Backbone as JSON, one array per atom type, in Angstrom:
{
  "sequence": "MKRVIRYSSFILALGIMFSACYYMSYRSALGKLRRMESRQDMDALFDEQMKLAERMFRNLTGKMEEEKSRGEDIPVQALATPTPDPLGEEEDAVAAGQIAPERVSATTRIIAETFDTVTGKFSTREIMPDSAMIGMTRDELTDYLAQELVNMPDSERDQGLILNELITFSKDRIIVRKTYDSNRIDFLYYVAVKNGEVVVYHNDRNTVYEFTGISALLLSEEERLALLEGIRIRTQEELFSLLESYSS",
  "N": [[73.19, 226.03, 91.84], [73.4, 225.47, 88.97], [72.85, 222.78, 89.09], [70.1, 222.82, 89.76], [69.14, 224.07, 87.42], [69.72, 222.05, 85.55], [68.29, 219.99, 86.64], [65.74, 221.08, 86.34], [65.64, 221.26, 83.68], [65.82, 218.63, 82.91], [63.53, 217.67, 84.1], [61.56, 219.04, 82.59], [62.18, 218.22, 80.01], [61.43, 215.53, 80.35], [58.89, 215.76, 80.79], [57.99, 216.76, 78.35], [58.61, 214.63, 76.74], [56.9, 212.72, 77.71], [54.5, 213.86, 77.35], [54.59, 213.84, 74.46], [54.56, 211.12, 73.98], [52.18, 210.5, 75.03], [50.53, 211.82, 73.37], [51.08, 210.69, 70.92], [50.17, 208.04, 71.49], [47.52, 208.61, 72.01], [46.63, 209.42, 69.42], [47.06, 207.18, 68.06], [45.33, 205.38, 69.28], [42.92, 206.8, 68.59], [43.01, 206.52, 65.75], [42.78, 203.72, 65.51], [40.18, 203.4, 66.63], [38.68, 204.83, 64.73], [39.12, 203.35, 62.55], [37.8, 200.94, 63.36], [35.3, 201.83, 63.56], [34.66, 202.43, 60.92], [35.02, 199.9, 59.69], [32.95, 198.62, 61.05], [30.81, 200.15, 59.96], [31.04, 199.16, 57.26], [30.56, 196.52, 57.62], [28.01, 196.56, 58.47], [26.61, 197.78, 56.14], [27.26, 195.82, 54.39], [25.8, 193.88, 55.48], [23.18, 194.8, 55.24], [23.04, 194.75, 52.29], [23.14, 192.07, 51.78], [20.82, 191.3, 53.08], [18.94, 192.55, 51.34], [19.41, 191.35, 48.99], [18.54, 188.69, 49.72], [15.77, 189.24, 50.09], [14.99, 189.92, 47.52], [15.51, 187.46, 46.19], [13.79, 185.85, 47.56], [11.42, 186.97, 46.77], [11.52, 186.63, 43.89], [11.58, 183.74, 43.65], [9.13, 183.19, 44.81], [7.35, 184.29, 42.98], [7.92, 182.66, 40.86], [7.01, 180.17, 41.9], [4.29, 180.74, 42.1], [3.55, 181.23, 39.34], [4.0, 178.62, 38.35], [2.13, 177.26, 39.88], [-0.13, 178.29, 38.86], [-0.04, 177.3, 36.08], [-0.4, 174.62, 36.5], [-2.95, 174.54, 37.24], [-4.33, 174.48, 34.84], [-6.77, 172.7, 33.17], [-6.44, 169.41, 31.75], [-8.03, 168.72, 29.76], [-8.58, 171.15, 28.33], [-6.27, 171.38, 26.99], [-6.22, 169.37, 25.1], [-6.59, 167.87, 21.93], [-9.4, 168.29, 20.04], [-11.57, 165.82, 19.36], [-12.9, 164.02, 16.37], [-16.23, 163.89, 15.2], [-17.88, 160.9, 15.9], [-19.99, 160.07, 14.32], [-19.65, 161.29, 12.0], [-20.84, 163.65, 11.43], [-21.14, 166.94, 10.34], [-20.56, 170.14, 11.68], [-21.27, 173.55, 11.82], [-18.58, 175.67, 12.61], [-17.58, 178.33, 14.6], [-15.21, 180.64, 14.93], [-13.36, 181.76, 17.91], [-14.38, 185.05, 19.09], [-15.5, 185.79, 16.81], [-18.18, 186.68, 14.72], [-21.09, 184.98, 13.43], [-22.25, 185.52, 10.23], [-25.43, 187.18, 9.53], [-28.31, 185.75, 8.03], [-30.73, 185.32, 5.35], [-33.8, 183.99, 6.28], [-36.77, 181.85, 6.21], [-38.58, 183.09, 7.74], [-38.03, 185.68, 7.66], [-39.03, 189.05, 7.3], [-39.82, 190.69, 4.39], [-39.68, 193.95, 3.02], [-40.85, 195.47, 0.41], [-40.09, 198.29, -1.43], [-41.28, 200.97, -3.7], [-40.21, 203.66, -5.86], [-40.89, 206.48, -7.77], [-38.86, 208.62, -9.55], [-39.7, 210.73, -11.07], [-42.44, 211.42, -10.7], [-42.58, 211.34, -8.11], [-43.97, 209.34, -6.53], [-44.26, 207.1, -4.05], [-44.34, 203.84, -2.54], [-44.99, 200.99, -0.41], [-44.88, 197.44, 0.38], [-45.35, 194.4, 1.9], [-43.6, 191.31, 1.36], [-43.21, 187.7, 0.61], [-40.23, 185.98, 1.33], [-38.13, 185.3, -1.48], [-37.54, 182.01, -2.65], [-35.01, 181.62, -3.66], [-33.74, 183.61, -2.19], [-33.31, 182.51, 0.47], [-31.09, 181.82, 2.86], [-29.14, 183.56, 2.23], [-26.46, 185.91, 2.56], [-25.79, 189.29, 3.54], [-24.07, 190.52, 1.64], [-24.44, 188.62, -0.32], [-26.95, 188.82, -1.02], [-27.11, 191.55, -1.88], [-25.74, 191.21, -4.31], [-27.33, 189.54, -5.69], [-29.74, 191.02, -6.17], [-28.53, 193.0, -7.73], [-28.01, 191.39, -9.99], [-30.62, 190.77, -10.71], [-31.38, 193.29, -11.6], [-29.9, 193.53, -13.87], [-30.92, 191.48, -15.59], [-33.64, 192.09, -15.89], [-37.23, 191.73, -16.39], [-39.22, 192.36, -19.3], [-41.34, 193.74, -18.6], [-40.63, 195.27, -16.3], [-38.62, 196.77, -17.4], [-40.12, 198.42, -19.12], [-41.48, 200.07, -17.44], [-39.46, 201.63, -16.65], [-37.45, 200.99, -14.85], [-34.6, 201.62, -12.88], [-32.97, 201.29, -10.64], [-32.33, 198.74, -8.32], [-32.02, 197.91, -5.2], [-30.55, 197.16, -1.99], [-31.71, 198.31, 0.99], [-31.88, 197.95, 4.05], [-30.67, 195.47, 6.1], [-31.32, 192.53, 8.06], [-31.65, 189.48, 9.98], [-34.24, 189.47, 10.75], [-35.64, 191.48, 9.48], [-35.81, 192.97, 6.26], [-35.29, 195.47, 3.95], [-35.94, 196.2, 0.55], [-35.46, 198.23, -2.33], [-37.02, 199.45, -5.34], [-36.34, 201.63, -7.73], [-37.73, 203.92, -10.13], [-37.79, 205.46, -13.27], [-39.99, 207.44, -14.77], [-39.81, 208.81, -17.21], [-38.42, 207.33, -18.85], [-40.24, 205.57, -19.92], [-41.66, 204.29, -22.76], [-44.1, 203.79, -23.7], [-47.69, 203.88, -23.05], [-49.82, 202.08, -22.82], [-50.8, 198.63, -23.14], [-51.67, 196.24, -25.17], [-53.36, 193.13, -25.33], [-54.2, 189.62, -25.59], [-56.66, 187.97, -23.61], [-58.07, 185.17, -22.42], [-59.41, 184.86, -24.76], [-60.28, 187.41, -25.23], [-59.85, 190.88, -26.34], [-57.77, 192.71, -24.43], [-56.87, 195.83, -22.58], [-53.99, 196.8, -21.09], [-52.2, 198.6, -18.46], [-48.94, 200.12, -18.73], [-47.38, 198.45, -17.22], [-48.09, 195.96, -17.67], [-49.65, 194.34, -16.2], [-51.76, 195.53, -14.79], [-55.05, 195.99, -15.48], [-56.33, 198.23, -17.77], [-58.63, 198.5, -19.44], [-61.37, 196.28, -20.2], [-62.11, 195.28, -23.39], [-64.14, 193.87, -24.53], [-64.11, 192.83, -27.11], [-63.79, 190.16, -29.25], [-61.25, 188.07, -29.93], [-61.44, 186.2, -32.04], [-62.85, 187.32, -34.03], [-61.04, 188.93, -35.22], [-58.54, 189.47, -37.79], [-56.14, 187.17, -38.89], [-53.59, 188.19, -38.88], [-53.82, 190.34, -37.15], [-54.47, 188.89, -34.97], [-52.06, 187.48, -34.36], [-50.34, 189.66, -33.79], [-51.39, 190.43, -31.39], [-51.02, 188.48, -29.78], [-48.26, 188.69, -29.34], [-48.22, 190.96, -28.26], [-49.19, 194.49, -28.1], [-47.81, 197.65, -28.11], [-48.81, 200.86, -27.02], [-48.53, 204.26, -27.58], [-49.84, 206.64, -27.02], [-53.08, 207.89, -25.97], [-54.76, 208.58, -27.99], [-53.78, 206.72, -30.04], [-54.5, 204.39, -28.92], [-57.28, 204.5, -29.02], [-57.67, 204.61, -31.71], [-56.78, 202.19, -32.66], [-58.5, 200.32, -31.36], [-60.87, 201.09, -32.58], [-60.42, 200.26, -35.1], [-60.56, 197.52, -34.71], [-63.23, 197.17, -34.17], [-64.44, 197.83, -36.46]],
  "CA": [[72.34, 226.6, 90.75], [73.54, 224.59, 87.79], [72.12, 221.5, 89.23], [68.68, 223.27, 89.68], [68.7, 224.25, 86.07], [69.79, 220.73, 84.87], [67.2, 219.24, 87.19], [64.56, 221.63, 85.94], [65.56, 220.92, 82.26], [65.51, 217.19, 82.91], [61.96, 217.61, 84.29], [60.81, 219.62, 81.26], [62.34, 217.32, 78.79], [60.83, 214.3, 80.6], [57.37, 216.15, 80.57], [57.62, 216.92, 76.91], [58.72, 213.37, 76.12], [55.84, 212.04, 78.29], [53.4, 214.4, 76.51], [54.72, 213.44, 73.2], [54.26, 209.71, 73.93], [50.8, 210.31, 75.36], [49.83, 212.25, 72.3], [51.12, 209.6, 69.92], [49.29, 207.01, 71.95], [46.05, 209.07, 71.7], [46.35, 209.48, 67.97], [46.92, 205.74, 67.46], [44.02, 204.82, 69.73], [41.87, 207.44, 67.8], [42.88, 205.85, 64.49], [42.12, 202.46, 65.63], [38.86, 203.66, 66.9], [38.02, 205.21, 63.53], [39.12, 202.18, 61.57], [36.79, 200.05, 63.81], [33.85, 202.28, 63.23], [34.59, 202.29, 59.44], [34.7, 198.39, 59.46], [31.57, 198.32, 61.47], [29.81, 200.67, 58.93], [31.1, 198.46, 56.07], [29.87, 195.21, 57.9], [26.53, 197.01, 58.52], [26.35, 198.06, 54.82], [27.23, 194.46, 53.75], [24.58, 193.06, 56.06], [21.91, 195.31, 54.53], [22.88, 194.39, 51.06], [22.86, 190.68, 51.93], [19.41, 191.13, 53.44], [18.14, 193.0, 50.19], [19.5, 190.26, 48.06], [17.71, 187.69, 50.29], [14.4, 189.56, 49.93], [14.84, 189.87, 46.08], [15.59, 186.13, 45.88], [12.53, 185.11, 47.91], [10.36, 187.29, 45.84], [11.57, 185.92, 42.65], [11.3, 182.31, 43.77], [7.82, 183.13, 45.22], [6.57, 184.53, 41.68], [8.04, 181.36, 40.09], [6.22, 178.98, 42.4], [3.05, 181.12, 41.84], [3.33, 180.89, 38.02], [3.91, 177.2, 38.26], [0.85, 176.68, 40.36], [-1.17, 178.51, 37.84], [0.16, 176.48, 35.09], [-0.7, 173.34, 36.86], [-4.41, 174.59, 37.4], [-5.07, 174.5, 33.75], [-7.2, 171.3, 32.95], [-5.83, 168.74, 30.66], [-9.01, 168.8, 28.69], [-8.5, 172.25, 27.59], [-5.09, 171.37, 25.93], [-6.38, 168.21, 24.3], [-7.11, 168.1, 20.58], [-10.81, 167.81, 19.81], [-11.72, 164.52, 18.57], [-13.92, 164.25, 15.31], [-17.44, 163.3, 15.59], [-17.69, 159.54, 15.46], [-20.97, 159.89, 13.28], [-19.14, 161.96, 10.72], [-21.65, 164.76, 11.25], [-20.33, 168.22, 10.3], [-21.28, 171.24, 12.32], [-20.65, 174.95, 11.57], [-17.91, 176.18, 13.75], [-17.34, 179.82, 14.53], [-13.98, 180.89, 15.71], [-13.68, 182.46, 19.08], [-14.29, 186.33, 18.77], [-16.1, 186.14, 15.5], [-19.68, 186.55, 14.87], [-21.65, 184.35, 12.18], [-22.99, 186.54, 9.45], [-26.86, 186.92, 9.44], [-28.74, 185.22, 6.71], [-32.03, 185.43, 5.19], [-34.64, 182.85, 6.5], [-38.16, 181.78, 5.69], [-39.43, 183.91, 8.48], [-37.61, 186.97, 7.45], [-39.9, 190.02, 6.74], [-39.22, 191.46, 3.17], [-40.37, 195.07, 2.71], [-40.46, 196.01, -1.0], [-40.49, 199.74, -1.66], [-40.97, 201.6, -5.01], [-40.15, 205.13, -5.96], [-40.55, 207.0, -9.06], [-38.16, 209.96, -9.37], [-40.29, 211.91, -11.74], [-43.79, 211.72, -10.11], [-42.39, 211.24, -6.59], [-44.71, 208.4, -5.95], [-43.73, 206.15, -3.13], [-45.13, 202.82, -2.04], [-44.36, 199.85, 0.19], [-45.72, 196.36, 0.61], [-44.53, 193.26, 2.45], [-43.69, 190.06, 0.35], [-42.48, 186.52, 1.24], [-38.77, 185.86, 0.62], [-38.04, 184.35, -2.6], [-36.87, 180.9, -2.27], [-33.45, 181.81, -3.92], [-32.89, 184.43, -1.18], [-33.04, 181.78, 1.76], [-29.69, 181.53, 3.4], [-28.05, 184.54, 1.69], [-25.85, 186.92, 3.56], [-26.13, 190.73, 3.02], [-23.45, 190.67, 0.32], [-25.04, 187.66, -1.45], [-28.38, 189.4, -1.48], [-26.87, 192.58, -2.66], [-25.33, 190.71, -5.7], [-28.69, 188.88, -6.32], [-30.54, 192.18, -6.61], [-27.94, 193.63, -9.01], [-28.2, 190.57, -11.07], [-32.1, 190.91, -11.12], [-31.52, 194.52, -12.38], [-29.34, 193.26, -15.36], [-31.76, 190.6, -16.25], [-34.95, 192.51, -15.67], [-38.0, 191.45, -17.46], [-39.59, 193.55, -20.19], [-42.45, 194.6, -17.82], [-40.02, 196.2, -15.47], [-37.86, 197.79, -18.24], [-41.03, 199.27, -19.73], [-41.83, 200.9, -16.41], [-38.33, 202.61, -16.38], [-36.55, 200.51, -13.58], [-33.22, 202.01, -12.91], [-32.27, 200.78, -9.49], [-32.8, 197.69, -7.51], [-30.98, 198.0, -4.12], [-30.84, 196.74, -0.56], [-31.74, 199.41, 1.92], [-31.45, 197.5, 5.42], [-30.56, 193.95, 6.2], [-31.05, 191.74, 9.26], [-32.22, 188.22, 9.79], [-35.68, 189.58, 10.95], [-36.36, 192.38, 8.55], [-35.03, 193.41, 5.07], [-35.97, 196.52, 3.01], [-35.53, 196.44, -0.83], [-36.22, 199.32, -3.09], [-36.91, 199.68, -6.69], [-36.34, 203.03, -8.25], [-38.18, 204.07, -11.57], [-37.65, 206.89, -13.97], [-41.1, 207.31, -15.81], [-39.46, 209.49, -18.4], [-37.79, 206.39, -19.68], [-41.33, 204.7, -20.47], [-41.78, 204.63, -24.11], [-45.59, 203.56, -24.1], [-48.56, 203.99, -21.9], [-50.79, 201.07, -22.79], [-50.24, 197.29, -23.67], [-52.79, 195.57, -25.62], [-52.96, 191.82, -25.56], [-55.46, 188.78, -25.47], [-56.81, 187.09, -22.36], [-59.25, 184.32, -22.36], [-60.16, 185.04, -26.1], [-60.88, 188.81, -25.33], [-58.82, 191.94, -26.41], [-57.67, 193.39, -23.11], [-55.85, 196.87, -22.6], [-53.29, 196.93, -19.86], [-51.22, 199.78, -18.38], [-47.6, 199.74, -19.33], [-46.74, 197.34, -16.36], [-48.56, 194.71, -18.42], [-50.36, 193.57, -15.28], [-52.82, 196.32, -14.32], [-55.98, 196.09, -16.53], [-56.97, 199.48, -18.08], [-59.94, 198.16, -19.94], [-61.8, 194.96, -20.86], [-62.85, 195.89, -24.51], [-65.36, 193.03, -25.01], [-63.89, 192.47, -28.42], [-63.52, 188.72, -29.3], [-60.09, 187.89, -30.85], [-61.88, 185.33, -33.08], [-63.32, 188.13, -35.0], [-60.03, 189.56, -35.95], [-57.77, 188.71, -38.77], [-54.94, 186.29, -38.34], [-52.34, 189.06, -38.68], [-54.17, 191.03, -35.94], [-54.38, 187.97, -33.67], [-50.57, 187.21, -34.07], [-49.8, 190.95, -33.21], [-52.08, 190.63, -30.03], [-50.21, 187.3, -29.0], [-46.89, 189.2, -29.05], [-48.45, 192.15, -27.39], [-48.9, 195.68, -28.8], [-47.45, 198.83, -27.2], [-49.54, 202.01, -27.48], [-47.77, 205.35, -26.99], [-50.8, 207.66, -26.6], [-54.53, 207.51, -25.74], [-55.34, 208.6, -29.32], [-53.33, 205.62, -30.71], [-55.32, 203.24, -28.38], [-58.78, 204.57, -29.47], [-57.65, 204.3, -33.09], [-56.6, 200.71, -32.65], [-59.75, 199.64, -30.9], [-61.88, 201.42, -33.63], [-60.08, 199.36, -36.28], [-61.01, 196.07, -34.35], [-64.59, 197.11, -34.09], [-65.12, 198.12, -37.79]],
  "C": [[72.31, 225.83, 89.46], [72.75, 223.4, 87.9], [70.64, 221.78, 89.26], [68.2, 223.44, 88.2], [68.72, 222.91, 85.31], [68.58, 219.91, 85.32], [65.89, 219.72, 86.54], [64.51, 221.24, 84.27], [65.27, 219.58, 82.08], [64.08, 216.98, 83.07], [61.15, 217.98, 83.14], [60.94, 218.71, 80.06], [61.44, 216.04, 78.95], [59.3, 214.62, 80.52], [56.99, 216.28, 79.19], [57.73, 215.52, 76.26], [57.4, 212.51, 76.46], [54.49, 212.54, 77.48], [53.32, 213.96, 75.23], [54.2, 211.99, 73.07], [52.6, 209.58, 74.23], [50.02, 210.82, 74.11], [49.87, 211.33, 71.13], [50.26, 208.42, 70.3], [47.77, 207.26, 71.72], [45.74, 209.05, 70.3], [46.21, 208.03, 67.47], [45.67, 205.16, 67.93], [42.89, 205.56, 68.85], [41.79, 206.72, 66.46], [42.42, 204.54, 64.51], [40.68, 202.46, 65.89], [38.0, 203.91, 65.54], [38.01, 204.08, 62.58], [38.04, 201.09, 62.06], [35.53, 200.41, 63.36], [33.74, 202.14, 61.69], [34.16, 200.78, 58.99], [33.3, 198.09, 59.96], [30.48, 198.86, 60.52], [29.89, 199.68, 57.67], [30.43, 196.95, 56.27], [28.45, 195.54, 57.93], [25.93, 197.1, 57.1], [26.24, 196.64, 54.24], [26.04, 193.64, 54.2], [23.28, 193.48, 55.33], [21.86, 194.85, 53.08], [22.57, 192.88, 50.9], [21.29, 190.6, 52.18], [18.39, 191.55, 52.2], [18.33, 191.84, 49.32], [18.54, 189.15, 48.46], [16.21, 187.89, 49.83], [14.11, 189.4, 48.41], [14.75, 188.32, 45.63], [14.19, 185.37, 46.34], [11.42, 185.61, 47.14], [10.32, 186.77, 44.47], [11.26, 184.54, 42.7], [9.73, 182.21, 44.13], [6.96, 183.32, 43.89], [6.81, 183.26, 40.84], [7.1, 180.32, 40.58], [4.63, 179.36, 42.0], [2.59, 180.81, 40.32], [3.19, 179.45, 37.73], [2.65, 176.73, 38.76], [-0.26, 176.94, 39.5], [-1.14, 177.73, 36.64], [-0.37, 175.09, 35.32], [-2.43, 173.33, 37.18], [-5.21, 174.39, 36.08], [-5.53, 172.93, 33.35], [-6.65, 170.75, 31.84], [-6.78, 168.73, 29.47], [-8.9, 169.97, 27.74], [-7.34, 172.24, 26.57], [-5.19, 170.21, 24.99], [-7.09, 168.53, 23.0], [-8.47, 167.48, 20.42], [-10.82, 166.77, 18.92], [-12.89, 164.64, 17.6], [-15.09, 163.44, 15.77], [-17.56, 161.89, 15.04], [-18.77, 159.23, 14.24], [-20.67, 160.42, 11.99], [-20.1, 163.27, 10.46], [-20.92, 166.2, 11.25], [-21.2, 169.38, 10.87], [-20.53, 172.55, 12.04], [-19.84, 175.38, 12.8], [-17.51, 177.51, 13.57], [-16.21, 180.07, 15.55], [-14.27, 181.9, 16.84], [-13.38, 184.11, 18.73], [-14.91, 186.72, 17.53], [-17.52, 185.79, 15.52], [-20.22, 185.96, 13.49], [-22.42, 185.39, 11.55], [-24.6, 186.17, 9.58], [-27.18, 186.66, 8.19], [-30.23, 185.19, 6.58], [-32.81, 184.05, 5.46], [-36.02, 182.92, 6.08], [-39.05, 182.72, 6.52], [-39.12, 185.45, 8.5], [-38.6, 187.84, 6.69], [-39.2, 190.82, 5.52], [-40.14, 192.61, 2.85], [-39.99, 195.61, 1.43], [-41.01, 197.39, -1.08], [-40.36, 200.04, -3.13], [-41.06, 203.05, -5.03], [-40.03, 205.56, -7.3], [-40.08, 208.51, -8.89], [-38.82, 211.0, -10.13], [-41.56, 212.29, -11.06], [-43.5, 211.88, -8.55], [-43.17, 210.24, -5.73], [-43.9, 207.24, -5.18], [-44.65, 205.0, -2.51], [-44.4, 201.67, -1.42], [-45.35, 198.7, 0.27], [-44.78, 195.3, 1.04], [-44.78, 191.9, 1.64], [-42.98, 188.95, 1.15], [-41.18, 186.53, 0.54], [-38.81, 184.89, -0.41], [-37.12, 183.2, -2.24], [-35.39, 181.0, -2.64], [-32.89, 182.7, -2.88], [-32.59, 183.64, 0.09], [-31.66, 181.36, 1.84], [-28.67, 182.49, 2.81], [-27.74, 185.41, 2.83], [-26.13, 188.32, 2.78], [-25.37, 190.86, 1.63], [-23.91, 189.8, -0.82], [-26.31, 188.27, -1.93], [-28.16, 190.69, -2.28], [-26.46, 192.27, -4.22], [-26.58, 190.13, -6.39], [-29.52, 190.06, -6.78], [-29.91, 192.83, -7.82], [-28.09, 192.79, -10.22], [-29.71, 190.58, -11.61], [-32.16, 192.2, -11.98], [-30.98, 194.23, -13.81], [-30.31, 192.42, -16.16], [-33.32, 190.96, -16.1], [-35.89, 192.08, -16.7], [-38.5, 192.64, -18.18], [-40.61, 194.41, -19.4], [-41.75, 195.62, -17.03], [-39.02, 197.24, -16.21], [-38.95, 198.77, -18.81], [-41.55, 200.27, -18.67], [-40.7, 201.87, -16.1], [-37.55, 202.3, -15.08], [-35.25, 200.93, -13.73], [-32.5, 201.56, -11.66], [-33.06, 199.7, -8.77], [-31.9, 197.32, -6.31], [-31.56, 197.52, -2.8], [-30.7, 198.0, 0.3], [-31.1, 199.06, 3.38], [-31.54, 196.02, 5.31], [-30.42, 193.59, 7.61], [-31.82, 190.47, 9.11], [-33.78, 188.28, 10.12], [-36.35, 190.47, 9.92], [-35.36, 192.88, 7.4], [-35.9, 194.46, 4.32], [-35.19, 196.51, 1.7], [-36.16, 197.52, -1.52], [-35.9, 199.3, -4.59], [-37.31, 201.11, -7.02], [-36.81, 203.08, -9.78], [-38.03, 205.32, -12.05], [-38.73, 206.75, -14.9], [-40.86, 207.97, -17.08], [-38.83, 208.46, -19.39], [-39.0, 205.39, -20.2], [-41.7, 205.23, -21.81], [-43.2, 204.2, -24.66], [-46.36, 203.62, -22.8], [-49.56, 202.71, -21.71], [-50.19, 199.79, -23.44], [-51.49, 196.58, -23.92], [-52.49, 194.11, -26.1], [-54.34, 190.92, -25.56], [-55.48, 187.98, -24.26], [-58.16, 186.48, -22.44], [-60.01, 184.65, -23.58], [-60.56, 186.48, -26.17], [-59.68, 189.71, -25.48], [-58.84, 192.74, -25.05], [-56.65, 194.54, -23.2], [-55.4, 196.91, -21.15], [-52.51, 198.34, -19.83], [-49.86, 199.23, -18.74], [-46.84, 198.78, -18.25], [-47.12, 196.06, -16.8], [-49.32, 193.86, -17.5], [-51.77, 194.32, -14.97], [-53.73, 196.55, -15.57], [-56.48, 197.61, -16.61], [-58.34, 199.34, -18.61], [-60.2, 196.93, -20.53], [-62.63, 195.56, -22.1], [-64.04, 195.05, -24.93], [-65.15, 192.62, -26.41], [-63.22, 190.99, -28.41], [-62.19, 188.55, -30.37], [-60.52, 186.96, -32.05], [-62.41, 186.13, -34.24], [-62.37, 188.96, -35.73], [-59.35, 188.82, -37.07], [-56.63, 188.0, -38.17], [-53.71, 187.12, -38.03], [-52.61, 189.85, -37.46], [-54.01, 190.24, -34.71], [-52.89, 187.71, -33.27], [-49.9, 188.38, -33.48], [-50.22, 190.93, -31.7], [-51.24, 189.55, -29.21], [-48.95, 187.92, -28.6], [-47.08, 190.43, -28.06], [-48.29, 193.5, -28.16], [-48.76, 196.76, -27.91], [-48.02, 200.06, -27.84], [-48.97, 203.17, -26.75], [-48.83, 206.35, -26.31], [-52.28, 207.17, -26.58], [-55.26, 207.61, -27.13], [-55.07, 207.41, -30.19], [-54.15, 204.45, -30.26], [-56.84, 203.31, -29.06], [-58.74, 204.33, -30.98], [-57.66, 202.89, -33.39], [-57.94, 199.99, -32.55], [-60.84, 199.82, -31.86], [-61.66, 200.51, -34.64], [-60.63, 198.03, -36.0], [-62.48, 196.01, -34.47], [-65.31, 197.25, -35.5], [-65.17, 196.82, -38.63]]
}
């Protein structure tokens, strides 16, 4: 009986040892398998990183080659310094992106407008460009008109000129406007001598109001001198009185 127990115990112990060895062997094999799988994963990840780096490198070098080829396509003439004209002729150069200013030419239409702020009278007429205006830009013409206003002739001042301005400007058509204030006119008639005859003008000194038929030779020297300078008459009554004195 004791032998059977010993023998059974020996068999049981042997089975336990075998099972333990088998279990240890299984765990070791499982660990090696996991380590191999992990290494394979790492190797696969490394391969993917290498492939990505290669693609980035190829893209970079490809762009560099493309930029280089573009740079080589630029003609040498475009980089060359322009040589001066051998004849020494100067030409107007306009920088890229800039537009040359328009200028007055001999063919530019000049529309002259006049306006009276008191009577509301408005008129227009076309005139030829003044020789001084030829070649002027918009700003230069504006300054020119302003200077004309400062140095206006007596005939314009007598009509009450208060503004001389540029309305529109282009190389084809220009509009200038003179504005008058008739309240500033201090006389209505202007008496002078023309071709030896006493002539009455309106206050613009150009428009004839009346040819009197009175010869300046029949007047006194003092009267003739006054007519040579021009006599300003404020009212119609003063005009009639003056002409009557010449006739008496």
